[in-house]
């Protein structure tokens, strides 16, 4: 069982700059998998969203030729 | 530590900028390819997009026209979400910019959706903090077995 001091240390790590970079290298999965969700989920959502909407836009432009 | 991330989509379209500009700025046309809206083309004008609610978020995207230079540039704010949502549906404070550049045979259309941040908000961080103990326990167990 980790003691409280170790837990607090982890929070410092969480707030440290560059955490997300660590995540992209696949090294910080044990540090902040949930904390990264707001970014990843919105980004993931809108990546798909905009790809689909661009297709809609192209279709609409083609129909109105 | 608030670094922003952006989504960029670019496309070469075989149409003049004016034609594409109309589809980006007519409320009726926007509804056909993007989302239901009450868009009005005027800097400072506020408008909404309506999408599916998620948790404490009513699904309304609050926007304001920030820049308008027909038929070259359109930029608006894109805000939504709720502080109490942890992931998709969390607070969102972003901008969407459309740039139209005439090229031979048509228009180069570029969309940049910018301003995604981590942490999304302090609440999300605070909410997750109690979970760290469990994560640490798991690590300890895994390490212990190793």
Coordinates of C-alpha atoms in Angstrom, one line a residue:
Chain A
X1 CA 0.0 0.0 0.0
X2 CA 1.4 3.4 -0.9
X3 CA 1.6 6.0 1.9
X4 CA 0.1 9.5 1.6
X5 CA 3.4 11.1 0.8
X6 CA 3.8 8.9 -2.2
X7 CA 0.3 9.8 -3.3
X8 CA 1.0 13.5 -3.0
X9 CA 4.1 13.0 -5.0
X10 CA 2.1 11.6 -7.8
X11 CA -0.1 14.7 -7.9
X12 CA 3.0 16.8 -8.4
X13 CA 3.9 14.6 -11.3
X14 CA 0.4 15.0 -12.7
X15 CA 0.7 18.8 -12.7
X16 CA 4.2 18.8 -14.1
X17 CA 4.7 20.3 -17.6
X18 CA 5.2 17.7 -20.3
X19 CA 2.9 15.1 -18.8
X20 CA 0.9 14.8 -22.0
X21 CA 4.1 14.4 -23.9
X22 CA 4.9 11.5 -21.7
X23 CA 1.5 10.1 -22.4
X24 CA 2.1 10.3 -26.1
X25 CA 5.3 8.3 -25.7
X26 CA 3.1 5.8 -23.8
X27 CA 5.0 6.1 -20.6
X28 CA 2.5 7.8 -18.3
X29 CA -0.5 5.5 -18.6
X30 CA -0.3 4.8 -14.9
X31 CA -0.2 8.4 -14.0
X32 CA -3.2 10.1 -15.7
X33 CA -5.3 7.9 -17.9
X34 CA -8.6 9.5 -16.7
X35 CA -7.3 13.0 -16.4
X36 CA -6.4 13.1 -20.1
X37 CA -9.9 12.2 -21.1
X38 CA -11.3 15.7 -21.5
X39 CA -8.7 16.5 -24.2
X40 CA -8.7 13.1 -25.9
X41 CA -12.4 12.7 -26.0
X42 CA -13.2 16.2 -27.4
X43 CA -10.4 15.9 -29.8
X44 CA -11.4 12.4 -30.9
X45 CA -15.0 13.5 -31.2
X46 CA -14.3 16.5 -33.3
X47 CA -11.7 14.7 -35.5
X48 CA -14.5 12.4 -36.6
X49 CA -17.1 15.1 -36.6
X50 CA -15.2 17.5 -38.9
X51 CA -14.2 14.7 -41.3
X52 CA -17.9 13.8 -41.7
X53 CA -19.0 17.4 -42.0
X54 CA -16.4 18.0 -44.7
X55 CA -17.9 15.1 -46.7
X56 CA -21.4 16.6 -46.2
X57 CA -20.1 20.0 -47.4
X58 CA -18.6 18.5 -50.5
X59 CA -21.8 16.6 -51.3
X60 CA -23.9 19.7 -50.8
X61 CA -21.6 21.8 -53.1
X62 CA -21.7 19.0 -55.7
X63 CA -25.6 18.9 -55.6
X64 CA -25.9 22.6 -56.1
X65 CA -23.7 22.6 -59.2
Chain B
X1 CA 0.4 24.4 -18.1
X2 CA -2.3 25.1 -20.5
X3 CA -1.2 24.0 -23.9
X4 CA -3.8 24.1 -26.7
X5 CA -4.2 21.6 -29.4
X6 CA -6.0 22.1 -32.7
X7 CA -7.7 20.0 -35.4
X8 CA -7.0 21.0 -39.0
X9 CA -8.9 19.8 -42.0
X10 CA -7.8 21.0 -45.5
X11 CA -9.4 20.3 -48.8
X12 CA -9.0 21.4 -52.4
X13 CA -12.5 22.0 -53.8
X14 CA -13.3 22.6 -57.5
X15 CA -15.5 25.6 -56.8
X16 CA -14.9 29.4 -56.6
X17 CA -14.5 30.8 -53.1
X18 CA -17.8 32.7 -53.3
X19 CA -19.8 29.5 -53.7
X20 CA -18.1 27.9 -50.8
X21 CA -18.4 31.1 -48.7
X22 CA -22.2 30.9 -49.2
X23 CA -22.4 27.4 -47.8
X24 CA -20.3 28.5 -44.8
X25 CA -22.4 31.6 -44.1
X26 CA -26.0 30.9 -44.9
X27 CA -27.9 29.5 -41.9
X28 CA -30.1 27.4 -44.1
X29 CA -27.1 25.8 -46.0
X30 CA -25.1 25.4 -42.7
X31 CA -28.0 23.4 -41.3
X32 CA -27.7 21.0 -44.3
X33 CA -24.1 20.1 -43.8
X34 CA -23.1 21.1 -40.3
X35 CA -25.8 21.4 -37.6
X36 CA -29.1 23.2 -36.8
X37 CA -28.2 26.8 -36.1
X38 CA -29.3 30.5 -36.0
X39 CA -26.2 31.8 -37.7
X40 CA -26.1 35.5 -38.8
X41 CA -23.0 36.8 -40.6
X42 CA -21.9 39.9 -38.6
X43 CA -18.9 40.3 -36.4
X44 CA -20.0 40.2 -32.8
X45 CA -23.1 38.3 -33.6
X46 CA -23.9 35.5 -31.2
X47 CA -25.4 32.3 -32.5
X48 CA -25.9 28.6 -31.4
X49 CA -25.5 25.2 -32.8
X50 CA -27.7 22.5 -31.4
X51 CA -26.4 18.9 -30.9
X52 CA -27.2 16.0 -28.6
X53 CA -27.1 16.7 -24.9
X54 CA -24.4 14.9 -22.8
X55 CA -24.7 14.7 -19.1
X56 CA -25.0 18.2 -17.6
X57 CA -24.4 19.8 -21.0
X58 CA -27.6 20.7 -22.9
X59 CA -25.8 20.1 -26.2
X60 CA -25.9 23.8 -27.2
X61 CA -22.7 25.2 -28.7
X62 CA -22.5 28.9 -28.0
X63 CA -20.7 30.9 -30.7
X64 CA -19.8 34.4 -31.7
X65 CA -18.6 35.6 -35.0
X66 CA -15.0 36.9 -34.3
X67 CA -13.7 37.7 -37.8
X68 CA -15.3 38.0 -41.1
X69 CA -13.6 38.9 -44.4
X70 CA -15.6 37.6 -47.3
X71 CA -14.9 35.4 -49.1
X72 CA -11.5 34.7 -47.4
X73 CA -11.9 34.3 -43.7
X74 CA -14.5 33.4 -41.2
X75 CA -13.8 32.7 -37.5
X76 CA -16.1 32.1 -34.6
X77 CA -15.9 31.0 -31.0
X78 CA -17.1 27.5 -30.2
X79 CA -18.1 27.0 -26.5
X80 CA -20.0 24.3 -24.8
X81 CA -19.9 21.5 -22.3
X82 CA -20.2 21.5 -18.6
X83 CA -17.7 21.6 -15.7
X84 CA -19.4 18.6 -14.2
X85 CA -18.8 16.4 -17.2
X86 CA -15.5 14.5 -17.0
X87 CA -14.8 13.6 -20.7
X88 CA -16.7 14.2 -23.9
X89 CA -19.1 17.0 -22.8
X90 CA -16.7 18.7 -20.4
X91 CA -16.2 22.4 -20.7
X92 CA -15.1 23.5 -24.1
X93 CA -13.8 26.9 -25.0
X94 CA -12.5 26.8 -28.6
X95 CA -12.5 28.7 -31.9
X96 CA -13.2 27.6 -35.4
X97 CA -11.5 29.4 -38.3
X98 CA -12.3 28.9 -42.0
X99 CA -9.8 30.1 -44.6
X100 CA -10.5 30.1 -48.3
X101 CA -7.7 30.6 -50.8
X102 CA -8.3 30.7 -54.5
X103 CA -6.1 28.3 -56.4
X104 CA -6.1 27.1 -60.0
X105 CA -9.2 25.1 -60.6
X106 CA -10.9 26.0 -57.4
X107 CA -10.4 26.9 -53.8
X108 CA -8.2 25.6 -51.0
X109 CA -10.5 25.3 -47.9
X110 CA -8.8 25.1 -44.5
X111 CA -10.6 24.6 -41.2
X112 CA -8.8 25.0 -37.9
X113 CA -10.6 24.1 -34.7
X114 CA -8.3 25.4 -32.0
X115 CA -8.1 25.7 -28.2
X116 CA -8.5 22.2 -26.9
X117 CA -6.7 22.2 -23.5
X118 CA -5.4 19.8 -20.9
X119 CA -6.4 19.8 -18.1
X120 CA -9.8 20.5 -19.5
X121 CA -10.7 22.2 -16.2
X122 CA -9.7 22.0 -12.6
X123 CA -12.9 20.2 -11.7
X124 CA -12.0 17.2 -13.8
X125 CA -8.7 17.0 -12.2
X126 CA -10.1 17.3 -8.7
X127 CA -12.7 14.7 -9.4
X128 CA -10.1 12.2 -10.6
X129 CA -7.7 12.8 -7.7
X130 CA -9.4 10.4 -5.3
X131 CA -8.9 7.7 -8.0
X132 CA -5.1 7.9 -7.7
X133 CA -5.1 5.9 -4.5
X134 CA -6.7 3.0 -6.4
X135 CA -4.3 3.4 -9.3
X136 CA -1.4 3.4 -6.8
X137 CA -2.8 0.2 -5.2
X138 CA -2.9 -1.5 -8.5
X139 CA 0.6 -0.5 -9.3
X140 CA 1.8 -1.8 -6.0
X141 CA 0.0 -5.1 -6.5
X142 CA 1.4 -5.5 -10.0
X143 CA 4.9 -4.5 -8.8
X144 CA 4.6 -6.9 -5.9
X145 CA 3.7 -9.8 -8.2
X146 CA 6.6 -9.0 -10.4

